[in-house]
Amino acid sequence: MTNRDATDAGPPARSLSPGERQATVERLCAHFARDAISATELERRLDIAYAARTPAELAALERDLPPLQRETRPIVPAPRPSAPVDPSRPARKIDLIVSVWGTTERKGSWVPPITLTAVSVMGGTDLDFRQAAFATAEVSVRLFVLMGGVDIVVPPGVRVEWGGLALMGGVTMPEPSTPPARDAPVIRISGLVCMGGVDVVERLPGESAGDARKRRRMARKPRRRRLP
């Protein structure tokens, strides 16, 4: 190439900084959460973003998308800190829930007892701790599940431990999105699950199951793609 050809070609394209690439990834995730692009399209654009070498390649990924209106941060909501334990709240020492051919719920604003026993025989029990007012640092949940199911919802930051037996049944524990807070209570689950299931999930207050899956997926994707 002659000197004149090099001059006509213009200056070489500027290389990308890690911050520029990450900012684009975060904005694409925000567009996905606002249903501007599908999950398949997000996957495709993220592949291009992580392979891009110039700012122009990144800019092309957002050219057909609507403006985000001041939000360029990832829309994955930060988990709220757990409410500290308040020993002044009155709490029962023992409580019993029995669900036989039916469903029993505990949700909203309630004070968990020190020991909660739930019996589910061909029925279901739903325990939602997201708005619970904990009066003790530890809550013991004892289960007897026979051909039934127990769904437990906990807020981020609360530690959950399982120490029971599943016989021809299954127990699913949550994937924590944040380390437990120092003042967070501990929910210790034990008991027998026979031909039934126990599903423990982590969700924000007011968050639906679908929104929780989307939040966890968006939190994992950028982190996974940064791995070597």
Coordinates of N, CA and C in Angstrom, one line a residue:
M1 N 0.9 -1.2 0.0 CA 0.0 0.0 0.0 C 0.9 1.2 0.0
T2 N 0.6 2.2 -0.8 CA 1.4 3.5 -0.9 C 1.0 4.4 0.3
N3 N 1.8 5.4 0.4 CA 1.5 6.4 1.5 C 0.1 7.1 1.2
R4 N -0.2 7.3 -0.1 CA -1.4 8.0 -0.4 C -2.6 7.1 -0.1
D5 N -2.4 5.8 -0.4 CA -3.5 4.8 0.0 C -3.8 4.8 1.5
A6 N -2.7 4.8 2.3 CA -2.9 4.8 3.7 C -3.6 6.0 4.2
T7 N -3.3 7.2 3.6 CA -3.9 8.4 4.0 C -5.4 8.4 3.6
D8 N -5.8 7.9 2.4 CA -7.2 7.8 2.0 C -8.0 6.9 2.9
A9 N -7.3 5.8 3.4 CA -8.1 4.9 4.3 C -8.5 5.4 5.6
G10 N -7.9 6.6 6.0 CA -8.3 7.2 7.3 C -7.6 6.5 8.5
P11 N -7.8 7.1 9.6 CA -7.2 6.5 10.8 C -7.7 5.2 11.2
P12 N -7.0 4.3 11.8 CA -7.5 3.0 12.2 C -8.6 3.1 13.2
A13 N -9.5 2.2 13.2 CA -10.6 2.2 14.1 C -10.1 2.0 15.5
R14 N -10.8 2.8 16.4 CA -10.4 2.7 17.8 C -10.9 1.4 18.4
S15 N -10.0 0.8 19.3 CA -10.4 -0.4 19.9 C -11.3 -0.2 21.1
L16 N -12.0 -1.2 21.5 CA -13.0 -1.1 22.5 C -12.4 -1.1 23.9
S17 N -13.0 -0.5 24.9 CA -12.6 -0.6 26.3 C -13.6 -1.6 26.9
P18 N -13.1 -2.2 28.0 CA -14.0 -3.2 28.7 C -15.3 -2.5 29.2
G19 N -15.2 -1.2 29.6 CA -16.4 -0.5 30.0 C -17.4 -0.3 29.0
E20 N -17.0 0.0 27.7 CA -17.9 0.2 26.6 C -18.7 -1.1 26.3
R21 N -18.0 -2.2 26.3 CA -18.6 -3.4 26.0 C -19.7 -3.8 27.1
Q22 N -19.3 -3.6 28.3 CA -20.2 -4.0 29.4 C -21.4 -3.1 29.4
A23 N -21.2 -1.8 29.1 CA -22.4 -0.9 29.1 C -23.4 -1.3 28.0
T24 N -22.9 -1.8 26.9 CA -23.7 -2.2 25.8 C -24.5 -3.5 26.3
V25 N -23.8 -4.4 26.9 CA -24.4 -5.6 27.4 C -25.5 -5.3 28.4
E26 N -25.3 -4.4 29.3 CA -26.3 -4.0 30.2 C -27.5 -3.3 29.6
R27 N -27.3 -2.5 28.6 CA -28.4 -1.9 27.9 C -29.2 -2.9 27.1
L28 N -28.6 -3.9 26.5 CA -29.3 -4.9 25.8 C -30.1 -5.8 26.8
C29 N -29.6 -6.0 28.0 CA -30.4 -6.7 29.0 C -31.6 -5.9 29.4
A30 N -31.4 -4.6 29.5 CA -32.5 -3.7 29.8 C -33.6 -3.7 28.7
H31 N -33.2 -3.7 27.5 CA -34.2 -3.8 26.4 C -34.9 -5.1 26.4
F32 N -34.3 -6.2 26.8 CA -34.9 -7.5 26.9 C -36.0 -7.5 28.0
A33 N -35.6 -6.9 29.1 CA -36.6 -6.8 30.2 C -37.8 -6.0 29.9
R34 N -37.6 -5.1 29.0 CA -38.8 -4.2 28.6 C -39.5 -4.8 27.3
D35 N -39.1 -6.1 27.0 CA -39.8 -6.8 25.9 C -39.5 -6.1 24.5
A36 N -38.4 -5.4 24.4 CA -38.1 -4.8 23.1 C -37.5 -5.8 22.2
I37 N -36.8 -6.8 22.8 CA -36.3 -7.9 22.0 C -36.6 -9.2 22.7
S38 N -36.6 -10.3 21.9 CA -36.9 -11.6 22.5 C -35.6 -12.2 23.1
A39 N -35.8 -13.4 23.8 CA -34.7 -14.0 24.4 C -33.7 -14.5 23.4
T40 N -34.2 -15.0 22.3 CA -33.3 -15.5 21.2 C -32.5 -14.3 20.6
E41 N -33.2 -13.2 20.4 CA -32.5 -12.0 19.8 C -31.5 -11.5 20.8
L42 N -31.8 -11.5 22.1 CA -30.8 -11.1 23.1 C -29.6 -11.9 23.0
E43 N -29.8 -13.2 23.0 CA -28.7 -14.1 22.9 C -27.8 -13.8 21.7
R44 N -28.4 -13.6 20.5 CA -27.7 -13.3 19.3 C -26.9 -12.0 19.4
R45 N -27.5 -11.0 20.0 CA -26.9 -9.7 20.1 C -25.7 -9.7 21.1
L46 N -25.9 -10.5 22.2 CA -24.9 -10.6 23.2 C -23.6 -11.3 22.6
D47 N -23.9 -12.3 21.7 CA -22.8 -13.0 21.1 C -22.0 -12.0 20.2
I48 N -22.7 -11.1 19.5 CA -22.0 -10.1 18.7 C -21.3 -9.1 19.5
A49 N -21.9 -8.7 20.7 CA -21.3 -7.7 21.5 C -20.0 -8.2 22.1
Y50 N -19.9 -9.5 22.5 CA -18.7 -10.0 23.1 C -17.6 -10.3 22.0
A51 N -18.1 -10.4 20.8 CA -17.1 -10.6 19.7 C -16.7 -9.3 19.0
A52 N -17.4 -8.2 19.3 CA -17.1 -6.9 18.7 C -15.7 -6.4 19.0
R53 N -15.2 -5.6 18.0 CA -13.8 -5.1 18.2 C -13.8 -3.6 18.1
T54 N -14.9 -3.0 17.6 CA -14.9 -1.5 17.4 C -16.2 -0.9 18.0
P55 N -16.2 0.4 18.3 CA -17.4 1.0 18.8 C -18.5 1.0 17.8
A56 N -18.2 1.0 16.5 CA -19.3 1.0 15.5 C -20.0 -0.3 15.5
E57 N -19.4 -1.4 15.8 CA -20.0 -2.7 15.9 C -21.0 -2.7 17.0
L58 N -20.6 -2.2 18.2 CA -21.5 -2.1 19.3 C -22.7 -1.2 19.0
A59 N -22.5 0.0 18.4 CA -23.5 0.9 18.1 C -24.6 0.3 17.2
A60 N -24.2 -0.6 16.3 CA -25.1 -1.2 15.4 C -26.1 -2.1 16.1
L61 N -25.8 -2.6 17.3 CA -26.6 -3.5 18.0 C -27.8 -2.8 18.6
E62 N -27.7 -1.5 18.8 CA -28.8 -0.7 19.4 C -29.5 0.3 18.5
R63 N -29.1 0.2 17.2 CA -29.6 1.2 16.3 C -31.1 1.1 16.1
D64 N -31.6 -0.1 16.1 CA -33.1 -0.3 15.8 C -33.9 -0.4 17.1
L65 N -33.3 -0.1 18.3 CA -34.0 -0.2 19.5 C -34.4 1.2 20.1
P66 N -35.5 1.2 20.8 CA -36.0 2.5 21.3 C -35.0 3.0 22.4
P67 N -35.0 4.3 22.7 CA -34.2 4.9 23.8 C -34.6 4.3 25.1
L68 N -33.7 4.2 26.0 CA -34.0 3.7 27.4 C -34.4 4.8 28.4
Q69 N -34.4 6.0 28.0 CA -34.8 7.1 28.8 C -34.1 7.1 30.2
R70 N -32.8 7.4 30.1 CA -32.0 7.7 31.2 C -31.5 6.4 32.0
E71 N -32.1 5.3 31.6 CA -31.7 4.0 32.3 C -30.7 3.3 31.5
T72 N -29.4 3.3 31.9 CA -28.4 2.5 31.2 C -27.8 1.4 32.1
R73 N -28.3 1.4 33.3 CA -27.9 0.3 34.2 C -28.6 -1.0 34.0
P74 N -28.1 -2.1 34.3 CA -28.9 -3.3 34.2 C -30.2 -3.3 35.0
I75 N -31.3 -3.7 34.5 CA -32.5 -3.6 35.2 C -32.7 -4.8 36.2
V76 N -31.7 -5.6 36.4 CA -31.8 -6.6 37.4 C -31.9 -6.0 38.7
P77 N -33.1 -6.0 39.4 CA -33.2 -5.3 40.7 C -32.3 -5.9 41.8
A78 N -31.7 -5.0 42.5 CA -30.8 -5.4 43.6 C -31.7 -6.0 44.7
P79 N -31.4 -7.1 45.2 CA -32.2 -7.7 46.3 C -32.2 -6.8 47.5
R80 N -33.4 -6.7 48.1 CA -33.5 -5.8 49.3 C -32.9 -6.5 50.5
P81 N -32.3 -5.7 51.4 CA -31.7 -6.4 52.5 C -32.8 -7.0 53.4
S82 N -32.5 -8.1 54.1 CA -33.4 -8.7 54.9 C -33.8 -7.8 56.1
A83 N -35.0 -7.9 56.6 CA -35.4 -7.1 57.7 C -34.8 -7.7 59.0
P84 N -34.2 -6.9 59.8 CA -33.6 -7.5 61.0 C -34.6 -8.2 61.9
V85 N -34.1 -9.1 62.7 CA -34.9 -9.8 63.7 C -35.4 -8.8 64.8
D86 N -36.6 -8.8 65.1 CA -37.2 -8.0 66.1 C -37.7 -8.8 67.3
P87 N -36.9 -9.0 68.3 CA -37.3 -9.9 69.4 C -38.5 -9.4 70.2
S88 N -38.9 -8.1 70.0 CA -40.0 -7.5 70.7 C -41.4 -8.0 70.2
R89 N -41.4 -8.6 69.0 CA -42.6 -9.0 68.4 C -43.1 -10.3 69.1
P90 N -44.3 -10.4 69.4 CA -44.8 -11.7 70.0 C -44.8 -12.8 69.0
A91 N -44.2 -13.9 69.3 CA -44.2 -15.1 68.4 C -44.6 -16.3 69.2
R92 N -45.4 -17.2 68.6 CA -45.8 -18.4 69.2 C -44.6 -19.4 69.2
K93 N -44.6 -20.2 70.2 CA -43.5 -21.2 70.2 C -43.7 -22.3 69.2
I94 N -45.0 -22.8 69.1 CA -45.3 -23.9 68.2 C -46.5 -23.6 67.5
D95 N -46.6 -23.9 66.2 CA -47.7 -23.7 65.4 C -47.9 -25.0 64.4
L96 N -49.1 -25.3 64.1 CA -49.3 -26.5 63.3 C -50.2 -26.2 62.1
I97 N -49.8 -26.7 60.9 CA -50.6 -26.5 59.7 C -50.9 -27.9 59.2
V98 N -52.2 -28.2 58.9 CA -52.5 -29.5 58.4 C -53.3 -29.3 57.1
S99 N -52.8 -29.9 56.0 CA -53.4 -29.8 54.7 C -53.7 -31.3 54.2
V100 N -54.9 -31.7 54.2 CA -55.3 -33.0 53.7 C -56.4 -32.8 52.6
W101 N -56.0 -33.2 51.5 CA -56.9 -33.0 50.3 C -57.3 -31.5 50.1
G102 N -56.3 -30.6 50.5 CA -56.6 -29.2 50.3 C -55.3 -28.4 50.4
T103 N -55.4 -27.1 50.4 CA -54.3 -26.2 50.4 C -54.4 -25.2 51.6
T104 N -53.3 -25.0 52.3 CA -53.2 -24.0 53.3 C -52.1 -23.0 53.0
E105 N -52.4 -21.7 53.2 CA -51.4 -20.7 52.9 C -51.1 -19.8 54.1
R106 N -49.8 -19.4 54.2 CA -49.4 -18.4 55.1 C -48.5 -17.4 54.3
K107 N -49.0 -16.2 54.2 CA -48.4 -15.2 53.4 C -48.7 -13.8 53.9
G108 N -48.1 -12.8 53.2 CA -48.4 -11.5 53.7 C -47.6 -11.1 54.9
S109 N -48.1 -10.3 55.8 CA -47.5 -9.9 57.0 C -47.9 -10.8 58.1
W110 N -47.0 -11.7 58.5 CA -47.2 -12.6 59.6 C -45.9 -12.9 60.4
V111 N -46.1 -13.3 61.6 CA -44.9 -13.6 62.5 C -44.7 -15.1 62.6
P112 N -43.7 -15.6 62.0 CA -43.4 -17.0 62.0 C -43.2 -17.5 63.5
P113 N -43.7 -18.6 63.8 CA -43.4 -19.2 65.2 C -42.0 -19.7 65.3
I114 N -41.6 -20.0 66.5 CA -40.3 -20.6 66.6 C -40.2 -22.0 65.9
T115 N -41.2 -22.7 66.0 CA -41.3 -24.0 65.4 C -42.6 -24.2 64.6
L116 N -42.6 -24.4 63.3 CA -43.8 -24.5 62.5 C -43.8 -25.9 61.9
T117 N -44.8 -26.7 62.3 CA -45.0 -28.0 61.7 C -46.1 -28.0 60.7
A118 N -45.7 -28.5 59.5 CA -46.7 -28.5 58.4 C -46.9 -30.0 57.9
V119 N -48.1 -30.4 57.9 CA -48.5 -31.8 57.5 C -49.3 -31.7 56.2
S120 N -48.8 -32.3 55.1 CA -49.5 -32.2 53.8 C -49.6 -33.7 53.3
V121 N -50.9 -34.1 53.4 CA -51.2 -35.5 52.9 C -52.2 -35.3 51.7
M122 N -51.6 -35.6 50.5 CA -52.4 -35.4 49.3 C -53.0 -34.0 49.2
G123 N -52.2 -33.0 49.8 CA -52.6 -31.7 49.7 C -51.4 -30.8 49.6
G124 N -51.6 -29.5 49.8 CA -50.5 -28.5 49.6 C -50.4 -27.5 50.6
T125 N -49.2 -27.0 50.9 CA -49.0 -26.0 51.9 C -48.1 -24.9 51.3
D126 N -48.5 -23.7 51.3 CA -47.7 -22.5 50.8 C -47.3 -21.6 51.9
L127 N -46.0 -21.5 52.0 CA -45.4 -20.6 53.1 C -44.6 -19.5 52.4
D128 N -45.0 -18.3 52.6 CA -44.4 -17.1 51.9 C -43.8 -16.3 53.0
F129 N -42.4 -16.2 53.1 CA -41.7 -15.5 54.2 C -41.3 -14.1 53.7
R130 N -41.7 -13.7 52.5 CA -41.1 -12.4 52.0 C -41.6 -11.2 52.8
Q131 N -42.7 -11.2 53.4 CA -43.2 -10.0 54.2 C -43.3 -10.4 55.6
A132 N -42.8 -11.6 56.0 CA -42.9 -12.0 57.4 C -42.1 -11.2 58.3
A133 N -42.6 -11.0 59.5 CA -41.8 -10.2 60.5 C -41.2 -11.2 61.5
F134 N -39.9 -11.5 61.4 CA -39.3 -12.5 62.2 C -39.0 -11.9 63.6
A135 N -39.4 -12.7 64.6 CA -39.2 -12.4 66.0 C -38.0 -13.2 66.6
T136 N -37.5 -14.2 65.9 CA -36.4 -15.0 66.4 C -35.4 -15.1 65.2
A137 N -34.1 -15.4 65.7 CA -33.1 -15.5 64.7 C -33.2 -16.8 63.9
E138 N -33.8 -17.8 64.4 CA -34.0 -19.1 63.8 C -35.4 -19.5 63.8
V139 N -35.9 -20.0 62.7 CA -37.2 -20.6 62.5 C -37.1 -22.0 62.1
S140 N -37.7 -22.9 62.8 CA -37.6 -24.3 62.5 C -38.9 -24.7 61.8
V141 N -38.8 -25.2 60.5 CA -40.0 -25.7 59.8 C -39.9 -27.2 59.6
R142 N -40.8 -27.9 60.3 CA -40.8 -29.4 60.3 C -41.9 -29.8 59.3
L143 N -41.6 -30.7 58.4 CA -42.5 -31.1 57.4 C -42.8 -32.6 57.5
F144 N -44.0 -33.0 57.2 CA -44.4 -34.3 56.9 C -45.2 -34.3 55.6
V145 N -44.7 -34.7 54.5 CA -45.3 -34.6 53.2 C -45.5 -36.1 52.7
L146 N -46.8 -36.4 52.5 CA -47.1 -37.7 51.9 C -48.0 -37.5 50.7
M147 N -47.5 -37.7 49.5 CA -48.2 -37.5 48.3 C -48.8 -36.1 48.2
G148 N -48.0 -35.2 48.7 CA -48.4 -33.8 48.7 C -47.3 -32.9 48.3
G149 N -47.5 -31.6 48.5 CA -46.4 -30.7 48.1 C -46.4 -29.5 49.1
V150 N -45.2 -28.9 49.2 CA -45.0 -27.7 50.0 C -44.2 -26.7 49.2
D151 N -44.7 -25.5 49.0 CA -44.0 -24.4 48.4 C -43.6 -23.4 49.4
I152 N -42.3 -23.1 49.4 CA -41.8 -22.1 50.4 C -41.1 -21.0 49.6
V153 N -41.5 -19.7 49.8 CA -40.9 -18.6 49.2 C -40.2 -17.7 50.2
V154 N -38.9 -17.4 50.0 CA -38.1 -16.7 50.9 C -37.5 -15.4 50.2
P155 N -37.3 -14.3 50.9 CA -36.7 -13.2 50.3 C -35.2 -13.4 50.2
P156 N -34.5 -12.6 49.2 CA -33.1 -12.7 49.1 C -32.4 -12.3 50.4
G157 N -31.3 -13.0 50.7 CA -30.5 -12.7 51.9 C -30.8 -13.5 53.1
V158 N -31.9 -14.3 53.0 CA -32.3 -15.2 54.1 C -31.6 -16.6 53.9
R159 N -31.0 -17.1 54.9 CA -30.4 -18.4 54.8 C -31.4 -19.5 55.0
V160 N -31.4 -20.5 54.1 CA -32.3 -21.7 54.2 C -31.5 -22.9 54.2
E161 N -31.8 -23.8 55.2 CA -31.1 -25.1 55.3 C -32.0 -26.2 55.3
W162 N -31.7 -27.3 54.7 CA -32.5 -28.5 54.6 C -31.8 -29.7 55.3
G163 N -32.5 -30.4 56.2 CA -31.8 -31.5 56.9 C -32.8 -32.6 57.1
G164 N -33.7 -32.8 56.1 CA -34.6 -33.9 56.2 C -34.3 -35.1 55.3
L165 N -35.4 -35.9 55.1 CA -35.2 -37.1 54.3 C -36.3 -37.1 53.2
A166 N -35.9 -37.3 51.9 CA -36.8 -37.4 50.8 C -36.8 -38.8 50.3
L167 N -38.0 -39.5 50.4 CA -38.1 -40.9 50.0 C -39.1 -40.9 48.9
M168 N -38.6 -41.3 47.7 CA -39.5 -41.3 46.5 C -40.1 -39.9 46.3
G169 N -39.4 -38.9 46.7 CA -39.8 -37.5 46.6 C -38.7 -36.6 46.2
G170 N -38.9 -35.3 46.2 CA -37.8 -34.4 45.9 C -37.9 -33.1 46.7
V171 N -36.7 -32.5 46.9 CA -36.6 -31.2 47.6 C -35.7 -30.3 46.8
T172 N -36.3 -29.2 46.4 CA -35.5 -28.2 45.6 C -35.2 -27.0 46.4
M173 N -33.9 -26.7 46.5 CA -33.5 -25.5 47.3 C -33.2 -24.4 46.4
P174 N -33.3 -23.1 46.9 CA -33.1 -22.0 46.0 C -31.6 -21.7 45.7
E175 N -31.4 -21.0 44.6 CA -30.1 -20.6 44.2 C -29.9 -19.1 44.7
P176 N -29.2 -18.9 45.8 CA -29.2 -17.5 46.4 C -28.6 -16.5 45.4
S177 N -29.2 -15.4 45.4 CA -28.8 -14.3 44.5 C -27.9 -13.3 45.2
T178 N -27.8 -13.4 46.6 CA -27.0 -12.5 47.4 C -26.6 -13.3 48.6
P179 N -25.4 -13.0 49.2 CA -25.1 -13.6 50.5 C -26.0 -13.2 51.6
P180 N -26.3 -14.1 52.5 CA -27.2 -13.8 53.6 C -26.7 -12.6 54.4
A181 N -27.6 -11.7 54.8 CA -27.2 -10.6 55.6 C -26.9 -11.0 57.0
R182 N -26.1 -10.3 57.7 CA -25.7 -10.6 59.1 C -26.8 -10.7 60.0
D183 N -27.8 -9.9 59.8 CA -29.0 -9.9 60.7 C -30.1 -10.7 60.2
A184 N -29.9 -11.5 59.1 CA -30.9 -12.2 58.5 C -31.3 -13.5 59.3
P185 N -32.5 -13.8 59.4 CA -32.9 -15.1 60.1 C -32.5 -16.3 59.3
V186 N -32.5 -17.4 60.0 CA -32.2 -18.7 59.4 C -33.5 -19.6 59.4
I187 N -33.8 -20.1 58.3 CA -35.0 -21.0 58.2 C -34.4 -22.4 58.1
R188 N -34.6 -23.3 59.1 CA -34.1 -24.6 59.1 C -35.3 -25.6 58.8
I189 N -35.2 -26.3 57.6 CA -36.3 -27.1 57.2 C -35.8 -28.6 57.4
S190 N -36.7 -29.4 58.0 CA -36.4 -30.8 58.3 C -37.7 -31.6 58.1
G191 N -37.6 -32.9 58.2 CA -38.8 -33.7 58.1 C -38.7 -34.8 57.1
L192 N -39.8 -35.4 56.7 CA -39.9 -36.5 55.8 C -40.8 -36.1 54.6
V193 N -40.3 -36.4 53.4 CA -41.0 -36.1 52.2 C -41.1 -37.5 51.5
C194 N -42.3 -38.0 51.4 CA -42.6 -39.3 50.8 C -43.5 -39.2 49.6
M195 N -43.0 -39.5 48.5 CA -43.9 -39.4 47.2 C -44.5 -38.1 47.1
G196 N -43.7 -37.1 47.4 CA -44.2 -35.7 47.3 C -43.0 -34.8 47.0
G197 N -43.2 -33.5 47.1 CA -42.2 -32.5 46.8 C -42.2 -31.3 47.6
V198 N -41.0 -30.8 47.9 CA -40.8 -29.5 48.6 C -40.0 -28.6 47.7
D199 N -40.6 -27.4 47.3 CA -39.9 -26.5 46.4 C -39.7 -25.2 47.2
V200 N -38.4 -24.8 47.4 CA -38.0 -23.6 48.1 C -37.4 -22.7 47.0
V201 N -38.0 -21.5 46.9 CA -37.6 -20.5 45.9 C -37.3 -19.2 46.6
E202 N -36.5 -18.4 45.9 CA -36.1 -17.0 46.4 C -36.8 -16.0 45.4
R203 N -37.5 -15.1 46.0 CA -38.2 -14.1 45.2 C -38.2 -12.8 46.0
L204 N -38.2 -11.7 45.3 CA -38.4 -10.4 45.9 C -39.8 -10.2 46.3
P205 N -40.1 -9.3 47.3 CA -41.5 -9.0 47.6 C -42.3 -8.5 46.4
G206 N -43.4 -9.1 46.2 CA -44.2 -8.7 45.0 C -43.8 -9.3 43.7
E207 N -42.7 -10.0 43.6 CA -42.2 -10.5 42.4 C -42.8 -11.8 42.0
S208 N -43.2 -11.9 40.7 CA -43.8 -13.2 40.3 C -42.7 -14.2 40.0
A209 N -43.2 -15.5 39.8 CA -42.2 -16.5 39.5 C -41.5 -16.2 38.2
G210 N -42.2 -15.8 37.2 CA -41.6 -15.5 35.9 C -40.6 -14.3 35.9
D211 N -41.0 -13.3 36.7 CA -40.0 -12.2 36.8 C -38.8 -12.6 37.6
A212 N -38.9 -13.5 38.6 CA -37.8 -14.0 39.3 C -36.8 -14.8 38.4
R213 N -37.4 -15.6 37.5 CA -36.6 -16.4 36.6 C -35.8 -15.4 35.6
K214 N -36.5 -14.4 35.2 CA -35.9 -13.4 34.2 C -34.8 -12.7 34.9
R215 N -35.0 -12.3 36.2 CA -34.0 -11.6 37.0 C -32.7 -12.4 37.2
R216 N -32.9 -13.7 37.5 CA -31.8 -14.6 37.7 C -31.0 -14.8 36.4
R217 N -31.8 -15.0 35.3 CA -31.2 -15.2 34.0 C -30.3 -14.0 33.6
M218 N -30.9 -12.9 33.8 CA -30.1 -11.7 33.4 C -28.9 -11.5 34.3
A219 N -29.0 -11.9 35.6 CA -27.8 -11.7 36.5 C -26.7 -12.7 36.1
R220 N -27.1 -13.9 35.7 CA -26.1 -14.9 35.3 C -25.5 -14.7 34.0
K221 N -26.2 -14.2 33.0 CA -25.6 -14.1 31.7 C -24.4 -13.3 31.5
P222 N -24.4 -12.0 32.0 CA -23.1 -11.3 31.8 C -22.0 -11.9 32.6
R223 N -22.3 -12.5 33.8 CA -21.2 -13.1 34.6 C -20.7 -14.3 34.0
R224 N -21.5 -15.1 33.3 CA -21.1 -16.3 32.7 C -20.2 -16.0 31.5
R225 N -20.6 -14.9 30.8 CA -19.8 -14.6 29.6 C -18.5 -14.0 29.8
R226 N -18.3 -13.5 31.1 CA -17.0 -12.9 31.4 C -16.0 -14.0 31.8
L227 N -16.5 -15.3 32.0 CA -15.6 -16.3 32.4 C -14.6 -16.7 31.3
P228 N -13.4 -17.0 31.5 CA -12.5 -17.4 30.4 C -12.9 -18.7 29.7

